Amino acid sequence: MNKRIYQYALCATLLTGAAACSTQKEMLLPQRITVPVNNGMPGDTLSLANFKEVFNDPYLTRLIDSALHNNFDLLSASQRIATAQANLMMARHAWMPSLNLALSAGVDRYGDYTLNGVGNYDTNLSPNIDKDQKIPGPTPEYFAGLRSSWELDLWGKLRQQSKAAYARFLAGTQGRRLLATQVVAGVAGLYYELQAMDSELAIIRRNIKLQEAAVATVNIQKTAGRATELAVQQFTAQLLSTQALEYGVKQEITSLENQLNALLGRLPQPVQRSAPADKQLVSGIVKSGIPSGLLLQRPDIQRAELELAAADADVKAARAAFLPSLTITPYAGFNAFKAGLLFQSPASIAWGVVGNLTAPIFNKKQLKGQFNISKATAYTAFYDYQQAIVNGYQEVATALNKVDNQQQAYQLKTKEVQVLQEGVATANILFTTGYANYLEVITAQKNVLEAELTLVTTRRNIYQGLVSLYRSLGGQ
């Protein structure tokens, strides 16, 4: 009968162990997207080095340097990286055994009808022990020594957790690099906006002087009987409208300076900048083509790829959690039931080791739930990585075309402004000699003002395209 019971117990143990050792299937991700990009053939590349070579304005580079050192978002990102580094340190040392100094004291009062109670009573009656070996009751317990615990990484669970932590640490560094690129692009974008506003303000002030001269001329002609009060009113109204534009541009400059100061991590103050130069365009910096190596170095793509690697490691660790784990817990030290005998060597020296092999049985639903969470997270990271590549490609292509198209438009707008400026001079001569009316002069002045402001906008778009291109390629 007893033999049959043992056989049943052995079979149950084997079946339970087999069930416990089962795990989930490996995760297979879909095929990654293939991006049709240029591999950097000679004469067909895009060349962007670090920001000091791209944005070669000395005032701008100083502002960028200040932002990279003082921007509060970047400082916060550095602390998040420090947190990830601490998590990495913990994960890398998770496989190592723990070793603790243990000092413990306790007391037990065993019942007379318990194994320990009967055993201690019988031991005290033995003639083979001396008075120091007699067990007191209640029975104290003193221990001073070392205790350790070590989980052997049989299936690579701890190794995968370490890989996930390392990938997330690297992803954090890429996240800070992405933020730094955005800060650089933000500073450059605001700087070029300020330069554009400076140009608009100079154009408006120049036109105000021309219109003031026109008002003075028409007043003289009215006095001489060659112009009407209506002409004076029209010229004056145009002057007042242009003067109002000046204050709107001033307010925009103040707003942009405050935004830029916020990026620099400082209170509002004037921003030093150089005067915009018409010949300072970007034709020598940007060429055609999208190199695949540079595109894949974008920090958001790098971060997405590292997050994918971390999620994949999490899935493998979750699969390994279904398998048995082996934990070894040794100890060594001084052990006695009397405080005065605790450090008597070698009589009080005690040591031992216990090995625990455990396999999950009734908590598999929780393990399966965690595995499904890790798997869904991995798929999410995969799709985020795919989307990052698609976004990167379209951003670079859009920015590259924007720079090229806006430069072509700038050349045409420059010619348009020249023609309209000559038209204003012609209209003034004809009006003075009586061959043109005041409406033609006002129209010519209005057209040249609009064309000059549009030219500034076009130049601004060129530099904003360069900023977008720098940001879309991840910067340096």
mmCIF file with all atom_site columns, C-alpha atoms in Angstrom, residues 196-212 238-250 252-253 445 448-450 452-453 456:
data_model
loop_
_atom_site.group_PDB
_atom_site.id
_atom_site.type_symbol
_atom_site.label_atom_id
_atom_site.label_alt_id
_atom_site.label_comp_id
_atom_site.label_asym_id
_atom_site.label_entity_id
_atom_site.label_seq_id
_atom_site.pdbx_PDB_ins_code
_atom_site.Cartn_x
_atom_site.Cartn_y
_atom_site.Cartn_z
_atom_site.occupancy
_atom_site.B_iso_or_equiv
_atom_site.pdbx_formal_charge
_atom_site.auth_seq_id
_atom_site.auth_comp_id
_atom_site.auth_asym_id
_atom_site.auth_atom_id
_atom_site.pdbx_PDB_model_num
ATOM 1  C CA . ALA A 1 196 ? 13.562 88.661  -40.152 1.00 0.00 ? 196 ALA A CA 1
ATOM 2  C CA . MET A 1 197 ? 11.705 91.020  -37.812 1.00 0.00 ? 197 MET A CA 1
ATOM 3  C CA . ASP A 1 198 ? 14.738 93.320  -37.810 1.00 0.00 ? 198 ASP A CA 1
ATOM 4  C CA . SER A 1 199 ? 14.649 93.364  -41.612 1.00 0.00 ? 199 SER A CA 1
ATOM 5  C CA . GLU A 1 200 ? 10.916 94.076  -41.625 1.00 0.00 ? 200 GLU A CA 1
ATOM 6  C CA . LEU A 1 201 ? 11.409 96.901  -39.136 1.00 0.00 ? 201 LEU A CA 1
ATOM 7  C CA . ALA A 1 202 ? 14.181 98.417  -41.287 1.00 0.00 ? 202 ALA A CA 1
ATOM 8  C CA . ILE A 1 203 ? 11.998 98.162  -44.407 1.00 0.00 ? 203 ILE A CA 1
ATOM 9  C CA . ILE A 1 204 ? 9.024  99.754  -42.662 1.00 0.00 ? 204 ILE A CA 1
ATOM 10 C CA . ARG A 1 205 ? 11.133 102.605 -41.314 1.00 0.00 ? 205 ARG A CA 1
ATOM 11 C CA . ARG A 1 206 ? 12.662 103.209 -44.743 1.00 0.00 ? 206 ARG A CA 1
ATOM 12 C CA . ASN A 1 207 ? 9.199  103.297 -46.300 1.00 0.00 ? 207 ASN A CA 1
ATOM 13 C CA . ILE A 1 208 ? 7.996  105.648 -43.569 1.00 0.00 ? 208 ILE A CA 1
ATOM 14 C CA . LYS A 1 209 ? 10.704 108.126 -44.593 1.00 0.00 ? 209 LYS A CA 1
ATOM 15 C CA . LEU A 1 210 ? 9.747  107.799 -48.251 1.00 0.00 ? 210 LEU A CA 1
ATOM 16 C CA . GLN A 1 211 ? 6.066  108.273 -47.432 1.00 0.00 ? 211 GLN A CA 1
ATOM 17 C CA . GLU A 1 212 ? 6.816  111.269 -45.205 1.00 0.00 ? 212 GLU A CA 1
ATOM 18 C CA . GLN A 1 238 ? -0.919 105.463 -46.081 1.00 0.00 ? 238 GLN A CA 1
ATOM 19 C CA . LEU A 1 239 ? 1.785  106.956 -43.817 1.00 0.00 ? 239 LEU A CA 1
ATOM 20 C CA . LEU A 1 240 ? -0.276 106.363 -40.674 1.00 0.00 ? 240 LEU A CA 1
ATOM 21 C CA . SER A 1 241 ? -0.921 102.737 -41.683 1.00 0.00 ? 241 SER A CA 1
ATOM 22 C CA . THR A 1 242 ? 2.788  102.093 -42.203 1.00 0.00 ? 242 THR A CA 1
ATOM 23 C CA . GLN A 1 243 ? 3.668  103.775 -38.879 1.00 0.00 ? 243 GLN A CA 1
ATOM 24 C CA . ALA A 1 244 ? 1.197  101.454 -37.112 1.00 0.00 ? 244 ALA A CA 1
ATOM 25 C CA . LEU A 1 245 ? 2.957  98.459  -38.670 1.00 0.00 ? 245 LEU A CA 1
ATOM 26 C CA . GLU A 1 246 ? 6.176  99.541  -36.949 1.00 0.00 ? 246 GLU A CA 1
ATOM 27 C CA . TYR A 1 247 ? 4.681  99.091  -33.478 1.00 0.00 ? 247 TYR A CA 1
ATOM 28 C CA . GLY A 1 248 ? 3.289  95.676  -34.351 1.00 0.00 ? 248 GLY A CA 1
ATOM 29 C CA . VAL A 1 249 ? 6.753  94.530  -35.450 1.00 0.00 ? 249 VAL A CA 1
ATOM 30 C CA . LYS A 1 250 ? 8.315  95.951  -32.272 1.00 0.00 ? 250 LYS A CA 1
ATOM 31 C CA . GLU A 1 252 ? 6.687  90.788  -32.127 1.00 0.00 ? 252 GLU A CA 1
ATOM 32 C CA . ILE A 1 253 ? 10.413 91.359  -31.569 1.00 0.00 ? 253 ILE A CA 1
ATOM 33 C CA . GLN A 1 445 ? 4.650  102.480 -52.775 1.00 0.00 ? 445 GLN A CA 1
ATOM 34 C CA . VAL A 1 448 ? 7.038  97.740  -53.074 1.00 0.00 ? 448 VAL A CA 1
ATOM 35 C CA . LEU A 1 449 ? 6.417  97.576  -49.322 1.00 0.00 ? 449 LEU A CA 1
ATOM 36 C CA . GLU A 1 450 ? 4.503  94.324  -49.680 1.00 0.00 ? 450 GLU A CA 1
ATOM 37 C CA . GLU A 1 452 ? 9.992  93.770  -49.670 1.00 0.00 ? 452 GLU A CA 1
ATOM 38 C CA . LEU A 1 453 ? 8.177  92.201  -46.710 1.00 0.00 ? 453 LEU A CA 1
ATOM 39 C CA . VAL A 1 456 ? 12.027 88.931  -46.007 1.00 0.00 ? 456 VAL A CA 1
#
